[in-house]
């Protein structure tokens, strides 16, 4: 039966709206009257002549629908739903694997005549175009796994002895990022003063990929006509450039991944002149069953491939903190590893991620960094107090500082947060000492860490929704400063703080922070 093409619109969790085509090949058992039963190929054009695909196998029995979402997981993801009149509701529920639960994917839409229209809020349903229309489940299922290397400890690549600083396209641009944006972002990195403040890497995230040429070389889509020229341009500004891929056949946004082409892709990145690779697990989970050994093996494979290029390429692992990558990330020559799922530009998300990091802070060390995800500062979903907390916390954690906003249109307030040199100095302190909890007082959580020069940082964070009074007695200061004569500086007010009296007390705004650097006075 011939495929039927329809157009529609898919709204993604990141606020993108895409037009997509849906193609259906009804199975032989399809009801005569345009039954929804069959294989459905959801195609989302991204405007560059390509599209991404998601496959549904649907079986209708009266109003009940069962089936599978075929392009996720080695066996697809079971789904169930209803068709009531023309209204369709589908829920694909990923099975619990290795104790890990993934949220259900929900699709709502209509089926009328022979047209199925679906909307999903799930970001990972973001798709662009492919040429072939695959209408059987065999074609839609992911390939068989490839052998993984025997696990061994790879050498340290010697890069990023202090946390990497730069910019990444995903938080603000997601699938809309283009060559022109990257160039103008590099311009803005310099003209805004960000590069002087220490930001170096301009990192292209997902959605630059097209497919493979006849020799298997990765190709770029029309948003990125010439990667070598782009890298040359970024380098000409005195900056470095990063790229993105996945160990799976598909990336998180369903673009071409490095599966089976690891060495070839690493060579290509080196030939283009890339200095940084973010390697994002996603699509590998369509092929491999979850386990620590598998994930480590996949990352080792690319670690070995990068080493063979002989180009210094920072290696950023992204598998959302599963299987404790802080324990093995350095062994695959990783320079950083994501410790959590994706950040959102919302207080609840940043707060949850940020404060969950204290427990693993001791795993971060020069060249090997815990990565609680990129910054949202300046993206508009949080207020200035919340963004100051974000920047303070990430710096206390020695997190990579990868701005995720539009550097071309920053307000003075955003600049004052991202370019606060006294806060950046915490992040970049070469000793990279772990941040620890000092005290908890209602909604106020006070953290501290030591600095290489013997001073300490104290962050009084108010996680509550109301302004709160808090403080400490000077005699109780940690880091060997308790009872000593000290001087203190407020790193957001850029002003000295009186150290006379027994205590320091301050009013901390809701979701805000008072951040101090305290040193003993030498007199
Ligand atoms: C995952 C990653 C994000 C981003 C997207 C791109 O969700 O965690 O940081 O790279 O994929 O598709």
Short mmCIF file of C-alpha atoms and ligand atoms in Angstrom, two decimals:
data_model
loop_
_atom_site.label_atom_id
_atom_site.label_comp_id
_atom_site.label_asym_id
_atom_site.label_seq_id
_atom_site.Cartn_x
_atom_site.Cartn_y
_atom_site.Cartn_z
CA UNK A 1 0.00 0.00 0.00
CA UNK A 2 1.39 3.35 -0.89
CA UNK A 3 2.50 5.83 1.71
CA UNK A 4 0.32 8.81 2.42
CA UNK A 5 1.94 12.17 3.15
CA UNK A 6 0.57 14.74 5.51
CA UNK A 7 1.85 17.99 7.01
CA UNK A 8 1.57 19.14 10.55
CA UNK A 9 3.25 21.02 13.32
CA UNK A 10 5.16 19.59 16.28
CA UNK A 11 5.83 21.70 19.34
CA UNK A 12 8.95 20.71 21.18
CA UNK A 13 9.75 21.10 24.85
CA UNK A 14 12.39 23.69 24.04
CA UNK A 15 9.78 25.93 22.51
CA UNK A 16 10.47 25.11 18.89
CA UNK A 17 7.68 24.66 16.42
CA UNK A 18 8.47 22.47 13.44
CA UNK A 19 6.42 21.48 10.47
CA UNK A 20 6.58 17.79 9.88
CA UNK A 21 5.40 15.25 7.41
CA UNK A 22 3.90 12.01 8.50
CA UNK A 23 3.93 9.01 6.25
CA UNK A 24 1.92 5.92 6.88
CA UNK A 25 2.02 2.52 5.30
CA UNK A 26 -1.00 0.73 6.56
CA UNK A 27 -0.45 -2.94 7.33
CA UNK A 28 -2.36 -5.59 5.38
CA UNK A 29 -4.64 -5.96 8.40
CA UNK A 30 -5.65 -2.32 8.24
CA UNK A 31 -9.33 -1.68 8.50
CA UNK A 32 -10.88 -0.79 5.20
CA UNK A 33 -11.93 2.57 6.62
CA UNK A 34 -8.62 4.36 7.04
CA UNK A 35 -7.59 2.41 10.12
CA UNK A 36 -4.83 3.90 12.20
CA UNK A 37 -3.37 0.37 12.38
CA UNK A 38 0.00 0.20 10.61
CA UNK A 39 3.52 1.65 10.59
CA UNK A 40 3.72 5.39 10.83
CA UNK A 41 6.80 7.35 9.95
CA UNK A 42 6.84 10.75 11.59
CA UNK A 43 9.08 13.08 9.59
CA UNK A 44 10.06 16.52 10.79
CA UNK A 45 11.77 18.73 8.20
CA UNK A 46 14.21 21.19 9.71
CA UNK A 47 14.41 23.44 6.73
CA UNK A 48 17.72 22.21 5.35
CA UNK A 49 16.34 19.61 2.97
CA UNK A 50 16.59 16.81 5.50
CA UNK A 51 14.29 15.41 8.16
CA UNK A 52 14.41 13.20 11.23
CA UNK A 53 12.14 10.23 11.64
CA UNK A 54 10.28 8.55 14.47
CA UNK A 55 8.43 5.33 13.79
CA UNK A 56 5.24 4.11 15.35
CA UNK A 57 3.77 0.65 15.08
CA UNK A 58 0.08 1.04 15.94
CA UNK A 59 -2.67 -1.53 16.38
CA UNK A 60 -6.20 -0.30 16.95
CA UNK A 61 -8.79 -2.48 18.62
CA UNK A 62 -11.96 -0.48 18.95
CA UNK A 63 -10.92 2.65 20.83
CA UNK A 64 -7.79 1.07 22.31
CA UNK A 65 -4.42 1.43 20.65
CA UNK A 66 -1.36 -0.62 21.46
CA UNK A 67 1.98 -0.67 19.70
CA UNK A 68 5.59 0.46 19.88
CA UNK A 69 7.66 3.53 19.30
CA UNK A 70 10.23 1.81 17.11
CA UNK A 71 13.09 4.25 16.87
CA UNK A 72 13.95 4.25 20.57
CA UNK A 73 15.48 1.31 22.40
CA UNK A 74 16.75 -1.98 20.95
CA UNK A 75 13.22 -3.41 20.92
CA UNK A 76 11.27 -0.21 20.63
CA UNK A 77 9.27 1.32 23.43
CA UNK A 78 5.83 -0.09 24.19
CA UNK A 79 3.02 2.38 23.81
CA UNK A 80 -0.66 2.42 24.57
CA UNK A 81 -3.41 4.90 23.94
CA UNK A 82 -6.83 5.62 22.67
CA UNK A 83 -8.63 6.82 19.59
CA UNK A 84 -11.91 8.43 20.42
CA UNK A 85 -13.67 9.93 17.45
CA UNK A 86 -10.77 11.69 15.78
CA UNK A 87 -8.82 12.35 19.01
CA UNK A 88 -5.65 10.29 19.44
CA UNK A 89 -3.70 10.01 22.66
CA UNK A 90 -0.52 7.90 22.80
CA UNK A 91 1.81 7.27 25.72
CA UNK A 92 5.13 5.49 25.12
CA UNK A 93 6.53 4.23 28.40
CA UNK A 94 10.25 3.32 28.37
CA UNK A 95 10.90 0.15 30.36
CA UNK A 96 12.90 0.47 33.58
CA UNK A 97 16.47 -0.54 32.71
CA UNK A 98 19.23 -0.99 35.26
CA UNK A 99 17.02 0.70 37.80
CA UNK A 100 16.76 3.79 35.62
CA UNK A 101 13.35 5.21 34.88
CA UNK A 102 12.80 7.45 31.89
CA UNK A 103 9.75 9.68 31.65
CA UNK A 104 6.89 8.63 29.38
CA UNK A 105 6.60 10.30 25.98
CA UNK A 106 3.17 11.65 25.32
CA UNK A 107 1.73 12.34 21.87
CA UNK A 108 -1.64 13.95 21.33
CA UNK A 109 -3.37 14.63 18.06
CA UNK A 110 -6.08 13.76 15.61
CA UNK A 111 -6.72 11.01 13.08
CA UNK A 112 -9.16 12.04 10.42
CA UNK A 113 -9.65 10.54 7.02
CA UNK A 114 -6.19 9.14 6.43
CA UNK A 115 -4.40 11.94 8.27
CA UNK A 116 -2.69 11.54 11.64
CA UNK A 117 -1.52 14.71 13.38
CA UNK A 118 0.54 14.43 16.54
CA UNK A 119 2.11 16.88 18.94
CA UNK A 120 4.71 16.01 21.51
CA UNK A 121 6.23 18.06 24.28
CA UNK A 122 9.13 15.64 24.48
CA UNK A 123 12.30 17.33 23.30
CA UNK A 124 13.89 14.11 22.17
CA UNK A 125 11.22 13.78 19.56
CA UNK A 126 12.88 16.62 17.73
CA UNK A 127 13.43 15.39 14.22
CA UNK A 128 14.59 16.64 10.85
CA UNK A 129 14.47 15.13 7.38
CA UNK A 130 15.68 11.86 5.86
CA UNK A 131 15.21 10.87 2.27
CA UNK A 132 14.19 7.24 2.47
CA UNK A 133 10.73 6.43 3.65
CA UNK A 134 10.94 3.29 5.74
CA UNK A 135 7.67 1.62 6.31
CA UNK A 136 8.48 -1.71 7.90
CA UNK A 137 9.43 -2.31 11.47
CA UNK A 138 12.62 -4.09 10.37
CA UNK A 139 13.85 -0.97 8.64
CA UNK A 140 12.85 1.20 11.56
CA UNK A 141 14.59 -0.80 14.27
CA UNK A 142 18.10 0.27 15.26
CA UNK A 143 21.16 -1.77 14.11
CA UNK A 144 22.73 -4.62 16.07
CA UNK A 145 25.34 -3.63 18.69
CA UNK A 146 29.01 -3.50 17.68
CA UNK A 147 31.76 -5.08 19.82
CA UNK A 148 33.17 -2.78 22.49
CA UNK A 149 36.87 -2.51 23.43
CA UNK A 150 38.29 -4.38 26.38
CA UNK A 151 38.20 -1.87 29.22
CA UNK A 152 41.53 -0.26 30.10
CA UNK A 153 42.71 3.01 31.58
CA UNK A 154 43.54 5.57 28.89
CA UNK A 155 46.18 8.23 29.55
CA UNK A 156 45.21 11.71 30.67
CA UNK A 157 45.18 14.04 27.64
CA UNK A 158 46.60 16.85 29.76
CA UNK A 159 43.94 19.41 28.77
CA UNK A 160 41.80 21.87 30.78
CA UNK A 161 43.68 21.92 34.08
CA UNK A 162 41.10 24.50 35.15
CA UNK A 163 37.43 24.06 34.21
CA UNK A 164 36.68 24.78 30.53
CA UNK A 165 35.01 28.14 29.90
CA UNK A 166 33.10 29.07 26.79
CA UNK A 167 29.71 29.05 25.15
CA UNK A 168 27.42 26.28 23.84
CA UNK A 169 24.59 26.62 21.35
CA UNK A 170 22.01 24.25 22.84
CA UNK A 171 20.30 26.10 25.70
CA UNK A 172 19.35 29.10 23.59
CA UNK A 173 19.30 27.86 20.00
CA UNK A 174 18.69 24.08 20.12
CA UNK A 175 18.06 22.96 16.50
CA UNK A 176 18.11 26.49 15.07
CA UNK A 177 21.88 27.04 15.35
CA UNK A 178 23.62 28.00 12.10
CA UNK A 179 27.09 28.81 10.83
CA UNK A 180 26.21 32.53 10.84
CA UNK A 181 25.12 32.36 14.49
CA UNK A 182 28.35 30.66 15.48
CA UNK A 183 30.45 33.31 13.71
CA UNK A 184 28.55 36.20 15.26
CA UNK A 185 28.71 34.51 18.64
CA UNK A 186 32.49 34.32 18.30
CA UNK A 187 32.51 38.02 17.41
CA UNK A 188 30.37 38.80 20.47
CA UNK A 189 32.54 36.64 22.71
CA UNK A 190 35.39 39.01 21.94
CA UNK A 191 33.54 42.35 21.70
CA UNK A 192 31.55 41.82 24.91
CA UNK A 193 34.71 41.18 26.95
CA UNK A 194 33.78 37.53 27.59
CA UNK A 195 37.00 36.26 26.03
CA UNK A 196 39.06 38.59 28.26
CA UNK A 197 37.12 37.23 31.24
CA UNK A 198 38.36 33.73 30.32
CA UNK A 199 35.68 32.28 28.03
CA UNK A 200 37.41 30.46 25.15
CA UNK A 201 35.37 27.65 23.60
CA UNK A 202 32.58 28.25 21.08
CA UNK A 203 30.77 24.91 21.06
CA UNK A 204 28.32 23.76 18.42
CA UNK A 205 25.84 21.32 19.97
CA UNK A 206 23.50 18.91 18.18
CA UNK A 207 21.85 19.43 14.74
CA UNK A 208 24.82 20.22 12.48
CA UNK A 209 24.93 16.70 11.02
CA UNK A 210 23.45 15.43 7.75
CA UNK A 211 24.54 11.86 6.95
CA UNK A 212 27.51 10.08 5.39
CA UNK A 213 29.12 10.28 1.96
CA UNK A 214 29.96 7.17 -0.08
CA UNK A 215 33.21 6.74 1.91
CA UNK A 216 31.36 6.93 5.22
CA UNK A 217 32.58 10.42 6.09
CA UNK A 218 30.18 12.47 8.19
CA UNK A 219 28.58 15.31 6.25
CA UNK A 220 27.08 18.56 7.45
CA UNK A 221 23.61 19.88 6.67
CA UNK A 222 22.99 23.18 4.92
CA UNK A 223 23.08 25.14 8.19
CA UNK A 224 26.84 24.43 8.30
CA UNK A 225 28.19 24.63 4.73
CA UNK A 226 31.90 24.53 5.60
CA UNK A 227 33.09 23.40 9.01
CA UNK A 228 36.78 23.94 8.26
CA UNK A 229 36.14 27.55 7.23
CA UNK A 230 34.02 28.05 10.35
CA UNK A 231 36.72 26.63 12.62
CA UNK A 232 39.31 28.85 10.91
CA UNK A 233 37.10 31.87 11.53
CA UNK A 234 36.64 31.08 15.23
CA UNK A 235 40.38 30.49 15.58
CA UNK A 236 41.09 33.81 13.87
CA UNK A 237 39.32 35.50 16.79
CA UNK A 238 41.75 33.85 19.23
CA UNK A 239 39.06 31.38 20.35
CA UNK A 240 38.62 27.61 20.21
CA UNK A 241 35.77 25.62 18.73
CA UNK A 242 33.79 22.57 19.82
CA UNK A 243 31.59 20.00 18.13
CA UNK A 244 29.03 17.39 19.21
CA UNK A 245 28.26 13.75 18.47
CA UNK A 246 26.89 10.53 19.93
CA UNK A 247 28.15 6.94 20.21
CA UNK A 248 24.74 5.87 18.86
CA UNK A 249 23.51 5.79 15.27
CA UNK A 250 21.44 8.86 16.15
CA UNK A 251 22.04 11.83 18.42
CA UNK A 252 19.54 13.01 21.00
CA UNK A 253 17.84 15.18 18.41
CA UNK A 254 17.86 12.22 16.00
CA UNK A 255 20.69 13.43 13.76
CA UNK A 256 23.54 11.26 12.46
CA UNK A 257 25.73 9.82 15.25
CA UNK A 258 29.22 8.26 15.26
CA UNK A 259 28.13 4.61 15.70
CA UNK A 260 30.69 2.44 13.84
CA UNK A 261 32.54 5.54 12.57
CA UNK A 262 34.32 6.68 15.73
CA UNK A 263 37.87 6.83 14.32
CA UNK A 264 36.72 8.29 11.05
CA UNK A 265 34.73 11.02 12.80
CA UNK A 266 37.54 11.88 15.21
CA UNK A 267 39.85 12.29 12.21
CA UNK A 268 37.29 14.52 10.53
CA UNK A 269 36.93 16.74 13.61
CA UNK A 270 40.72 17.05 13.80
CA UNK A 271 40.99 17.83 10.08
CA UNK A 272 38.33 20.50 10.40
CA UNK A 273 40.25 21.98 13.35
CA UNK A 274 37.99 21.23 16.30
CA UNK A 275 39.31 21.56 19.85
CA UNK A 276 36.47 20.08 21.92
CA UNK A 277 33.99 17.21 21.55
CA UNK A 278 30.78 16.77 23.53
CA UNK A 279 29.85 13.09 23.19
CA UNK A 280 26.23 12.50 24.11
CA UNK A 281 24.98 8.97 24.80
CA UNK A 282 21.28 9.17 23.76
CA UNK A 283 21.03 7.10 20.56
CA UNK A 284 23.46 4.45 21.84
CA UNK A 285 20.69 3.42 24.20
CA UNK A 286 18.66 2.44 21.17
CA UNK A 287 21.31 -0.18 20.39
CA UNK A 288 22.94 -1.25 23.65
CA UNK A 289 21.46 -2.42 26.92
CA UNK A 290 22.32 -0.09 29.77
CA UNK A 291 25.28 -1.03 31.95
CA UNK A 292 28.28 0.75 33.38
CA UNK A 293 30.69 -1.42 31.35
CA UNK A 294 28.85 -0.67 28.11
CA UNK A 295 28.77 3.06 28.67
CA UNK A 296 32.40 3.14 29.70
CA UNK A 297 33.31 1.01 26.66
CA UNK A 298 31.48 3.35 24.29
CA UNK A 299 33.30 6.35 25.74
CA UNK A 300 36.64 4.54 25.71
CA UNK A 301 36.19 3.85 22.00
CA UNK A 302 35.93 7.55 21.20
CA UNK A 303 38.64 8.40 23.77
CA UNK A 304 41.01 6.13 21.87
CA UNK A 305 39.91 7.61 18.55
CA UNK A 306 40.55 11.16 19.76
CA UNK A 307 44.00 10.23 21.08
CA UNK A 308 44.91 8.78 17.66
CA UNK A 309 44.28 12.14 15.98
CA UNK A 310 47.19 13.69 17.90
CA UNK A 311 45.19 16.91 18.11
CA UNK A 312 44.41 18.28 21.58
CA UNK A 313 40.64 17.82 21.77
CA UNK A 314 38.84 18.33 25.06
CA UNK A 315 36.61 15.31 25.66
CA UNK A 316 33.28 16.09 27.30
CA UNK A 317 31.19 13.06 28.31
CA UNK A 318 27.42 13.41 28.39
CA UNK A 319 25.48 10.44 29.74
CA UNK A 320 23.49 12.33 32.36
CA UNK A 321 25.34 11.01 35.42
CA UNK A 322 24.21 7.41 35.17
CA UNK A 323 26.59 4.74 36.48
CA UNK A 324 28.69 7.32 38.38
CA UNK A 325 30.87 8.66 35.54
CA UNK A 326 32.84 10.64 38.15
CA UNK A 327 34.37 7.26 39.07
CA UNK A 328 35.40 6.20 35.53
CA UNK A 329 35.26 9.29 33.31
CA UNK A 330 38.96 10.04 33.69
CA UNK A 331 39.80 6.44 32.68
CA UNK A 332 38.36 6.99 29.21
CA UNK A 333 40.44 10.22 29.07
CA UNK A 334 37.34 12.29 29.72
CA UNK A 335 37.88 15.89 30.73
CA UNK A 336 34.37 16.36 32.07
CA UNK A 337 31.25 14.30 32.59
CA UNK A 338 27.70 15.40 32.94
CA UNK A 339 26.41 14.53 36.39
CA UNK A 340 22.67 15.04 35.81
CA UNK A 341 19.91 15.26 33.22
CA UNK A 342 19.36 18.44 31.23
CA UNK A 343 19.16 21.77 32.99
CA UNK A 344 16.18 24.03 32.31
CA UNK A 345 16.05 27.80 32.61
CA UNK A 346 13.98 27.55 35.77
CA UNK A 347 14.82 27.99 39.43
CA UNK A 348 13.55 24.52 40.41
CA UNK A 349 15.77 22.82 37.84
CA UNK A 350 18.92 24.80 38.61
CA UNK A 351 18.40 24.55 42.38
CA UNK A 352 17.88 20.79 42.24
CA UNK A 353 20.89 20.17 40.03
CA UNK A 354 23.23 22.60 41.76
CA UNK A 355 22.68 21.52 45.34
CA UNK A 356 22.78 17.81 44.44
CA UNK A 357 26.44 18.22 43.49
CA UNK A 358 27.95 18.70 46.95
CA UNK A 359 27.91 14.95 47.61
CA UNK A 360 30.16 14.25 44.61
CA UNK A 361 32.24 17.44 44.73
CA UNK A 362 35.35 15.57 45.83
CA UNK A 363 35.53 13.72 42.47
CA UNK A 364 36.25 16.89 40.55
CA UNK A 365 39.94 17.60 39.98
CA UNK A 366 42.29 19.37 37.56
CA UNK A 367 41.62 18.05 34.04
CA UNK A 368 38.59 16.01 35.11
CA UNK A 369 35.48 17.95 36.00
CA UNK A 370 32.00 17.18 37.24
CA UNK A 371 29.64 18.89 34.77
CA UNK A 372 26.23 19.89 36.16
CA UNK A 373 25.28 21.16 32.66
CA UNK A 374 25.58 24.47 30.89
CA UNK A 375 24.68 27.88 32.22
CA UNK A 376 21.25 29.41 31.70
CA UNK A 377 22.33 32.89 32.86
CA UNK A 378 20.70 35.53 30.65
CA UNK A 379 18.10 33.27 29.05
CA UNK A 380 15.22 34.97 30.87
CA UNK A 381 13.65 32.17 32.90
CA UNK A 382 15.19 33.21 36.22
CA UNK A 383 15.68 36.55 37.96
CA UNK A 384 19.03 38.20 38.65
CA UNK A 385 19.28 36.82 42.21
CA UNK A 386 18.68 33.32 40.85
CA UNK A 387 21.26 33.76 38.10
CA UNK A 388 23.79 35.05 40.68
CA UNK A 389 23.11 31.88 42.68
CA UNK A 390 23.60 29.81 39.50
CA UNK A 391 26.96 31.46 38.73
CA UNK A 392 28.12 31.33 42.36
CA UNK A 393 27.21 27.69 42.80
CA UNK A 394 28.72 26.54 39.50
CA UNK A 395 31.92 28.42 40.34
CA UNK A 396 32.12 26.99 43.84
CA UNK A 397 31.69 23.53 42.25
CA UNK A 398 34.52 24.12 39.72
CA UNK A 399 31.97 23.37 37.00
CA UNK A 400 32.66 24.05 33.34
CA UNK A 401 31.38 27.58 32.71
CA UNK A 402 29.67 27.26 29.35
CA UNK A 403 27.39 30.21 28.80
CA UNK A 404 24.14 29.18 27.10
CA UNK A 405 22.65 32.57 26.24
CA UNK A 406 22.80 34.86 23.21
CA UNK A 407 26.07 36.72 23.72
CA UNK A 408 25.10 39.25 21.03
CA UNK A 409 22.26 40.76 23.01
CA UNK A 410 23.33 40.55 26.66
CA UNK A 411 21.99 43.09 29.15
CA UNK A 412 24.47 44.83 31.46
CA UNK A 413 23.10 42.75 34.31
CA UNK A 414 23.80 39.48 32.45
CA UNK A 415 27.28 40.71 31.63
CA UNK A 416 27.90 41.61 35.27
CA UNK A 417 26.99 38.05 36.26
CA UNK A 418 28.85 36.12 33.56
CA UNK A 419 31.90 38.36 33.76
CA UNK A 420 32.26 38.74 37.52
CA UNK A 421 36.00 38.16 37.68
CA UNK A 422 36.01 37.59 41.42
CA UNK A 423 33.51 34.75 41.03
CA UNK A 424 35.21 33.30 37.95
CA UNK A 425 38.43 33.21 40.00
CA UNK A 426 36.76 30.72 42.35
CA UNK A 427 35.87 28.44 39.44
CA UNK A 428 39.34 28.74 37.96
CA UNK A 429 41.29 28.29 41.20
CA UNK A 430 44.05 25.81 40.29
CA UNK A 431 43.70 23.85 43.54
CA UNK A 432 40.09 22.94 42.62
CA UNK A 433 39.24 22.06 46.21
CA UNK A 434 35.81 20.54 46.77
CA UNK A 435 32.91 22.58 48.05
CA UNK A 436 31.46 21.33 51.31
CA UNK A 437 28.42 22.02 53.41
CA UNK A 438 29.09 24.32 56.37
CA UNK A 439 25.62 24.62 57.87
CA UNK A 440 21.91 24.49 57.20
CA UNK A 441 19.58 26.98 58.81
CA UNK A 442 15.98 26.71 57.63
CA UNK A 443 15.98 27.56 53.93
CA UNK A 444 19.55 28.81 54.09
CA UNK A 445 22.35 26.47 53.09
CA UNK A 446 25.90 27.69 53.67
CA UNK A 447 28.72 26.15 51.63
CA UNK A 448 32.43 26.70 51.76
CA UNK A 449 35.60 25.75 49.97
CA UNK A 450 39.30 26.45 50.32
CA UNK A 451 41.36 28.32 47.75
CA UNK A 452 44.94 27.74 46.72
CA UNK A 453 46.15 30.90 48.50
CA UNK A 454 44.74 29.79 51.87
CA UNK A 455 41.67 32.01 51.71
CA UNK A 456 38.20 30.46 51.81
CA UNK A 457 34.94 31.07 49.99
CA UNK A 458 31.71 31.08 51.97
CA UNK A 459 28.42 31.07 50.07
CA UNK A 460 25.26 31.74 52.07
CA UNK A 461 22.51 30.46 49.78
CA UNK A 462 18.84 31.10 50.48
CA UNK A 463 16.92 28.33 48.73
CA UNK A 464 13.62 29.56 50.15
CA UNK A 465 10.93 31.68 48.55
CA UNK A 466 11.21 34.46 51.17
CA UNK A 467 14.15 36.67 52.03
CA UNK A 468 16.01 35.27 55.07
CA UNK A 469 18.45 36.47 57.69
CA UNK A 470 21.48 34.26 58.24
CA UNK A 471 25.15 34.34 59.13
CA UNK A 472 27.90 32.77 61.22
CA UNK A 473 30.25 33.51 64.07
CA UNK A 474 33.76 34.39 62.86
CA UNK A 475 35.16 31.96 65.45
CA UNK A 476 33.45 29.05 63.64
CA UNK A 477 35.02 29.68 60.23
CA UNK A 478 36.39 26.51 58.61
CA UNK A 479 39.64 26.09 56.68
CA UNK A 480 41.87 27.03 59.62
CA UNK A 481 40.50 30.58 59.82
CA UNK A 482 38.30 30.12 62.91
CA UNK A 483 39.42 32.51 65.66
CA UNK A 484 41.99 34.23 63.41
CA UNK A 485 41.94 37.88 62.48
CA UNK A 486 40.42 37.96 59.00
CA UNK A 487 39.47 40.26 56.17
CA UNK A 488 36.44 39.56 54.03
CA UNK A 489 35.06 40.68 50.72
CA UNK A 490 31.55 40.44 49.26
CA UNK A 491 32.09 39.12 45.73
CA UNK A 492 28.79 40.37 44.30
CA UNK A 493 28.91 43.81 45.97
CA UNK A 494 32.63 44.05 45.15
CA UNK A 495 33.18 45.58 48.57
CA UNK A 496 34.97 44.81 51.82
CA UNK A 497 32.88 43.44 54.67
CA UNK A 498 33.46 44.53 58.28
CA UNK A 499 34.99 41.74 60.31
CA UNK A 500 34.73 43.49 63.65
CA UNK A 501 32.33 41.95 66.16
CA UNK A 502 31.65 38.28 66.75
CA UNK A 503 29.41 37.53 63.83
CA UNK A 504 28.65 38.14 60.20
CA UNK A 505 24.92 38.43 59.55
CA UNK A 506 23.19 39.25 56.32
CA UNK A 507 19.77 39.40 54.73
CA UNK A 508 19.77 37.04 51.73
CA UNK A 509 17.04 37.58 49.12
CA UNK A 510 14.77 34.70 48.13
CA UNK A 511 16.77 32.28 45.90
CA UNK A 512 19.77 34.59 46.32
CA UNK A 513 23.28 34.34 47.72
CA UNK A 514 25.82 36.27 49.74
CA UNK A 515 29.24 35.19 48.55
CA UNK A 516 32.33 36.01 50.59
CA UNK A 517 36.05 35.49 50.16
CA UNK A 518 37.75 35.47 53.53
CA UNK A 519 41.49 35.53 54.24
CA UNK A 520 43.60 35.90 57.34
CA UNK A 521 45.08 39.38 57.77
CA UNK A 522 48.83 39.45 57.81
CA UNK A 523 49.62 42.03 60.49
C1 LIG B 1 20.87 15.97 25.28
C2 LIG B 1 21.97 16.70 26.05
C3 LIG B 1 21.79 18.21 25.83
C4 LIG B 1 21.88 18.51 24.34
C5 LIG B 1 20.84 17.70 23.59
C6 LIG B 1 21.02 17.81 22.08
O1 LIG B 1 19.61 16.24 25.79
O2 LIG B 1 21.94 16.39 27.41
O3 LIG B 1 22.79 18.91 26.54
O4 LIG B 1 23.17 18.23 23.88
O5 LIG B 1 20.91 16.32 23.91
O6 LIG B 1 20.16 17.00 21.37
#
